[in-house]
Each structure stands twice: as structure tokens, then as C-alpha cells.
mmCIF file of C-alpha atoms in Angstrom:
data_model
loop_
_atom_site.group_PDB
_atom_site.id
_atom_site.type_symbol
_atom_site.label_atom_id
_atom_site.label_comp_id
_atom_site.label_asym_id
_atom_site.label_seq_id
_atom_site.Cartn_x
_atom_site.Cartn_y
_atom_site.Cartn_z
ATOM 1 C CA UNK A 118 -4.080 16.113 127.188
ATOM 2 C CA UNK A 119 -2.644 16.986 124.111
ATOM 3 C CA UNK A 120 -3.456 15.388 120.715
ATOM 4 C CA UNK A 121 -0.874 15.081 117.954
ATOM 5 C CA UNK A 122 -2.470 16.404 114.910
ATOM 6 C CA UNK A 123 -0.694 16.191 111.559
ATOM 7 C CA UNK A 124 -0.986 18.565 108.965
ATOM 8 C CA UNK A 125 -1.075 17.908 104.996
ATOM 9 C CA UNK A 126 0.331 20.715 102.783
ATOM 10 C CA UNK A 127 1.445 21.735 99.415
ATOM 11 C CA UNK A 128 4.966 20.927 98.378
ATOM 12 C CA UNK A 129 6.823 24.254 97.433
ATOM 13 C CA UNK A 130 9.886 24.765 95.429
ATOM 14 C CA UNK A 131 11.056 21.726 93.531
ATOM 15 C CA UNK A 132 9.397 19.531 95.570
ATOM 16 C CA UNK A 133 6.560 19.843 93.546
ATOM 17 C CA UNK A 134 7.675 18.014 90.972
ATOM 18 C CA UNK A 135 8.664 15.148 93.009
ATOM 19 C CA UNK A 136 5.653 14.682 94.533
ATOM 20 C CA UNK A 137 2.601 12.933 94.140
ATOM 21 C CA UNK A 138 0.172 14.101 92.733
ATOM 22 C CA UNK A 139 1.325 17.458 92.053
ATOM 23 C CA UNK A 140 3.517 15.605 89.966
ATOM 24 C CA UNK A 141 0.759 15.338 87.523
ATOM 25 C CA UNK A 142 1.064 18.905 86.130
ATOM 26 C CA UNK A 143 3.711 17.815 83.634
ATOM 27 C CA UNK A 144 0.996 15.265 81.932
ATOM 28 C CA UNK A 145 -1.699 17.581 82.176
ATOM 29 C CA UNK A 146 0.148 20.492 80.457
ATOM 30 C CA UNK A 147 1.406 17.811 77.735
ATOM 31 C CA UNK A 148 -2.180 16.603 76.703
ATOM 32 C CA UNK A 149 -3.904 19.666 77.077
ATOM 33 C CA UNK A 150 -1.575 21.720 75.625
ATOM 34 C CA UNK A 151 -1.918 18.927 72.412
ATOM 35 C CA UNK A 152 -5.349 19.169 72.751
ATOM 36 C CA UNK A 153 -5.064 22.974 72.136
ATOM 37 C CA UNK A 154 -2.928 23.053 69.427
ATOM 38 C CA UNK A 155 -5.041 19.940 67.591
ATOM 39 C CA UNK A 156 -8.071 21.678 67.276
ATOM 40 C CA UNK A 157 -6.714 25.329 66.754
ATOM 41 C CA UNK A 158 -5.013 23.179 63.798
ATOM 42 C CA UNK A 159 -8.121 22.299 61.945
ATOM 43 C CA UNK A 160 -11.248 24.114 60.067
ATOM 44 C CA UNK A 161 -13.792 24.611 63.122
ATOM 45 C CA UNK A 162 -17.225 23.490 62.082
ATOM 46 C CA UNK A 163 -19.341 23.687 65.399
ATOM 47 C CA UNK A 164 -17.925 26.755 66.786
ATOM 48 C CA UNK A 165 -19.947 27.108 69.857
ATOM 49 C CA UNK A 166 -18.867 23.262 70.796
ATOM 50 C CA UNK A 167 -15.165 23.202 69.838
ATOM 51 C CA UNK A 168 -14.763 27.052 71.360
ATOM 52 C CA UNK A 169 -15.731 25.532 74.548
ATOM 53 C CA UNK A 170 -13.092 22.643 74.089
ATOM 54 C CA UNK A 171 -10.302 26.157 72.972
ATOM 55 C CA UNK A 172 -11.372 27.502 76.287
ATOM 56 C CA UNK A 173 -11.070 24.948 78.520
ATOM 57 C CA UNK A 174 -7.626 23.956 77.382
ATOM 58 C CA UNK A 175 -6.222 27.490 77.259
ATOM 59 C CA UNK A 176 -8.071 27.908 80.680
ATOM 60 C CA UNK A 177 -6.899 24.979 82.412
ATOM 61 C CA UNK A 178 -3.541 25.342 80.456
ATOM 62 C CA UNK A 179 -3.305 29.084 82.134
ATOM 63 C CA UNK A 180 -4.445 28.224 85.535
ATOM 64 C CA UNK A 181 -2.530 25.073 86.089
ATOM 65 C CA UNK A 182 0.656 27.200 85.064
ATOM 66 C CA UNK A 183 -0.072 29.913 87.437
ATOM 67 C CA UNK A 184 -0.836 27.344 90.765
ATOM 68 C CA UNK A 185 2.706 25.720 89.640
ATOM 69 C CA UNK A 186 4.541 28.845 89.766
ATOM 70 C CA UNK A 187 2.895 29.661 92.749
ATOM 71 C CA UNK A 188 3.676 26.375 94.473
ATOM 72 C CA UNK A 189 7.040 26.793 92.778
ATOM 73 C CA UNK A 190 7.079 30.328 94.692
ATOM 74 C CA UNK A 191 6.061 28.496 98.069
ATOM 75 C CA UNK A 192 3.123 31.343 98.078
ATOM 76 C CA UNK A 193 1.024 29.536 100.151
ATOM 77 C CA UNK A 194 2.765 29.533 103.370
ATOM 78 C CA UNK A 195 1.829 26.277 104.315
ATOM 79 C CA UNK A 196 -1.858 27.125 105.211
ATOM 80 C CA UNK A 197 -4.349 24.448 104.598
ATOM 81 C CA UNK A 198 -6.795 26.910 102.584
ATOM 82 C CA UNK A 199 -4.167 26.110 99.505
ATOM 83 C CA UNK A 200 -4.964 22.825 99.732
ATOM 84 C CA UNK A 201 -8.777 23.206 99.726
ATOM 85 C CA UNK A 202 -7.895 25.746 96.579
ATOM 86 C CA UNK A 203 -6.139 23.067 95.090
ATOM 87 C CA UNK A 204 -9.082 20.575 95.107
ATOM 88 C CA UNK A 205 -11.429 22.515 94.105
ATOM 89 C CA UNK A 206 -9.416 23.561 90.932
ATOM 90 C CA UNK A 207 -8.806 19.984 90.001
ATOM 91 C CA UNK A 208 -12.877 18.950 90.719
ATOM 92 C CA UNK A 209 -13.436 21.934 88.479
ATOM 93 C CA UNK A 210 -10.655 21.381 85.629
ATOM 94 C CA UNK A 211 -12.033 17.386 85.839
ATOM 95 C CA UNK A 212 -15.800 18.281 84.743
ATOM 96 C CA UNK A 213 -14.721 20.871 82.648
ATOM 97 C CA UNK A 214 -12.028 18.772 80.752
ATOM 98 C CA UNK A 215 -14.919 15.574 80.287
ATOM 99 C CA UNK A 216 -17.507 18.063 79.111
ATOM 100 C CA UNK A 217 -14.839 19.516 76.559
ATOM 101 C CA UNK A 218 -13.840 15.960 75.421
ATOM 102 C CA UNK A 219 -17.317 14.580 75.097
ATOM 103 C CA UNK A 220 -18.117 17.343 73.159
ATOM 104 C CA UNK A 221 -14.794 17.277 71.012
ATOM 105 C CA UNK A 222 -15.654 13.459 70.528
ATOM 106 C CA UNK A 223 -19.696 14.337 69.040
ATOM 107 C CA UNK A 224 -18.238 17.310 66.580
ATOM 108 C CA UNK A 225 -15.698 14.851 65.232
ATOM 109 C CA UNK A 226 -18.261 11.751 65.229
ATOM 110 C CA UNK A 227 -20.390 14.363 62.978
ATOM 111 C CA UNK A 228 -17.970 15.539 60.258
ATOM 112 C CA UNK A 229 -16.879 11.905 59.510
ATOM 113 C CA UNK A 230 -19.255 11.878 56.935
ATOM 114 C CA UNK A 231 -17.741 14.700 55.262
ATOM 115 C CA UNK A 232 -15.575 13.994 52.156
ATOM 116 C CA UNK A 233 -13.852 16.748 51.767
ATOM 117 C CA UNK A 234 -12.420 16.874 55.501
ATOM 118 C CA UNK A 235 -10.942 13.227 55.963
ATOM 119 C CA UNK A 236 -7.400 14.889 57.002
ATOM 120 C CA UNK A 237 -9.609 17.814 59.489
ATOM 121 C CA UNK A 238 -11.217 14.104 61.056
ATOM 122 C CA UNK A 239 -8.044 12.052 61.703
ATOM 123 C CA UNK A 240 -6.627 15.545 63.516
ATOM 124 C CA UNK A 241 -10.285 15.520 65.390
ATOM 125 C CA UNK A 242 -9.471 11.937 66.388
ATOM 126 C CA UNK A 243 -6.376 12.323 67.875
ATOM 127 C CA UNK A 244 -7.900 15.465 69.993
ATOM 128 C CA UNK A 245 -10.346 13.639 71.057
ATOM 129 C CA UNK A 246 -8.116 11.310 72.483
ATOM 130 C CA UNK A 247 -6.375 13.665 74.041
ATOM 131 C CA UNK A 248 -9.028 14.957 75.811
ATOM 132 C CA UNK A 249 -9.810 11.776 77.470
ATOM 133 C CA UNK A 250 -6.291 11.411 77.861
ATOM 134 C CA UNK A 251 -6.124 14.826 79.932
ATOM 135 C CA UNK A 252 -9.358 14.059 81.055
ATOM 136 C CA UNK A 253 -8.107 10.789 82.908
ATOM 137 C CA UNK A 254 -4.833 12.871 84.272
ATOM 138 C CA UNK A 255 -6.901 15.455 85.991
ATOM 139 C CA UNK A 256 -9.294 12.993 87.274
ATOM 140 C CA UNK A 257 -6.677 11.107 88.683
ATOM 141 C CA UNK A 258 -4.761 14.037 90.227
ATOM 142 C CA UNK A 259 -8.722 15.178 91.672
ATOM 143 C CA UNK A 260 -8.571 12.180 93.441
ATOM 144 C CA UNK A 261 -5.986 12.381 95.392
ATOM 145 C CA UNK A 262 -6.197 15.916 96.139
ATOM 146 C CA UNK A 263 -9.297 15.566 97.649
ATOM 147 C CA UNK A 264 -7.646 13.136 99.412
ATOM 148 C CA UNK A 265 -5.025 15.660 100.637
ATOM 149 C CA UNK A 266 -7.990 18.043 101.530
ATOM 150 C CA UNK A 267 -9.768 15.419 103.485
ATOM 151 C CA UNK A 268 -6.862 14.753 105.343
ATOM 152 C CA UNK A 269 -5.602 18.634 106.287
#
């Protein structure tokens, strides 16, 4: 007997951006590339915490591009290991992305007391809601790449 087996895999060429939820990459650069550019706009107070926000958004920023161009490049050939490869980047971008934004969120909740800095805390603010923001878009396209894994 023979059993029909059906195989998930990554999209390649521009069917990656039709498809869900690879689709997500487009958000996901958007808000993390604002998130970037928001705090490398203002006067760093906690360096230690808001370096860790920099480098998650330039790393996530970085890897995300490479996977698209790779997926864009059809450089997985269909194996199933991509797929696995896949989840686990978005589990890991996920945690690191909500660490980076809770931590984004307590070094702006502690300069608000600051006079001098009122214009450095709206900027904060609006990173802060970035980060959920991409925080929520990776989260989402987690789920459903797990999903894909669990199904390949």
C-alpha cells in the first residue's frame, strides 16, 4: 500500500510575497526598520538596554533580508530542513523582538521624568510602539510557521 503524503515548502521567487505568511516580511522590515532608526535618532541613556534593542533590529533587520533573498533565490530546493530553519528563526526573532521592546518600553518609562528630554521621550514612545508593533508581526508570522513545520 502506498500512502499519499503531502509535503509543505517554502515559496521561492515571487511567490513569496504572495504568500502567507512569508508575506509578513514586508511588515516586519517596516516596523523594525522604524524601530532602528527611532532609537539611533535619540540621546541613548541606558546603553546596555537600548544597545540590545540596536541589535536586535539591525539583527533581525539583516537576517530577515538575507532568508528573503534566499527564498527569492529558490536556494532551498524544496527540502523540508528550510522550513524547520524558517521556524526556528521566527521563534528566535519573536523572543528576541519582546525582550527588546519590553526593555525599550522600561528605558523610556524611566527618562519621562526628565525635563530636559521631553522631545528624546515622545521619539522613545513611538519606538516602543513599534516594537510591540514588530513584536506582534513576528509573533504572528511564528505561528504559522510552526505551523508549516508541523505539517512538513
Amino acid at each position: 500500500m502506498s500512502s499519499a503524503t503531502t509535503s509543505v515548502s517554502l515559496p521561492s521567487g515571487l511567490k513569496v510575497l504572495a504568500s502567507f505568511p512569508d508575506l509578513l516580511v514586508l511588515p516586519e522590515f517596516v516596523f523594525g526598520g522604524l524601530v532602528w532608526i527611532l532609537v539611533a535618532s535619540t540621546k541613548v541613556y541606558f546603553s546596555i538596554i537600548q544597545g540590545w534593542v540596536m541589535f536586535v533590529s539591525v539583527y533581525c533587520f539583516v537576517l530577515s533580508t538575507l532568508l528573503l533573498f534566499l527564498y527569492f533565490c529558490g536556494a532551498h530546493g524544496e527540502k523540508s530542513a528550510w522550513v524547520a530553519v524558517d521556524a526556528f528563526y521566527q521563534v528566535t526573532a519573536s523572543l528576541f523582538y519582546l525582550s527588546a521592546a519590553v526593555l525599550q518600553a522600561y528605558a523610556t518609562v524611566s527618562i519621562k521624568d526628565f525635563e530636559l528630554v521631553h522631545r528624546i521621550y515622545q521619539i522613545d514612545i513611538a519606538a516602543v510602539v513599534f516594537a510591540f508593533v514588530a513584536t506582534l508581526t513576528y509573533v504572528i508570522h511564528m505561528i504559522f510557521s510552526l505551523l508549516r513545520w508541523k505539517s512538513s
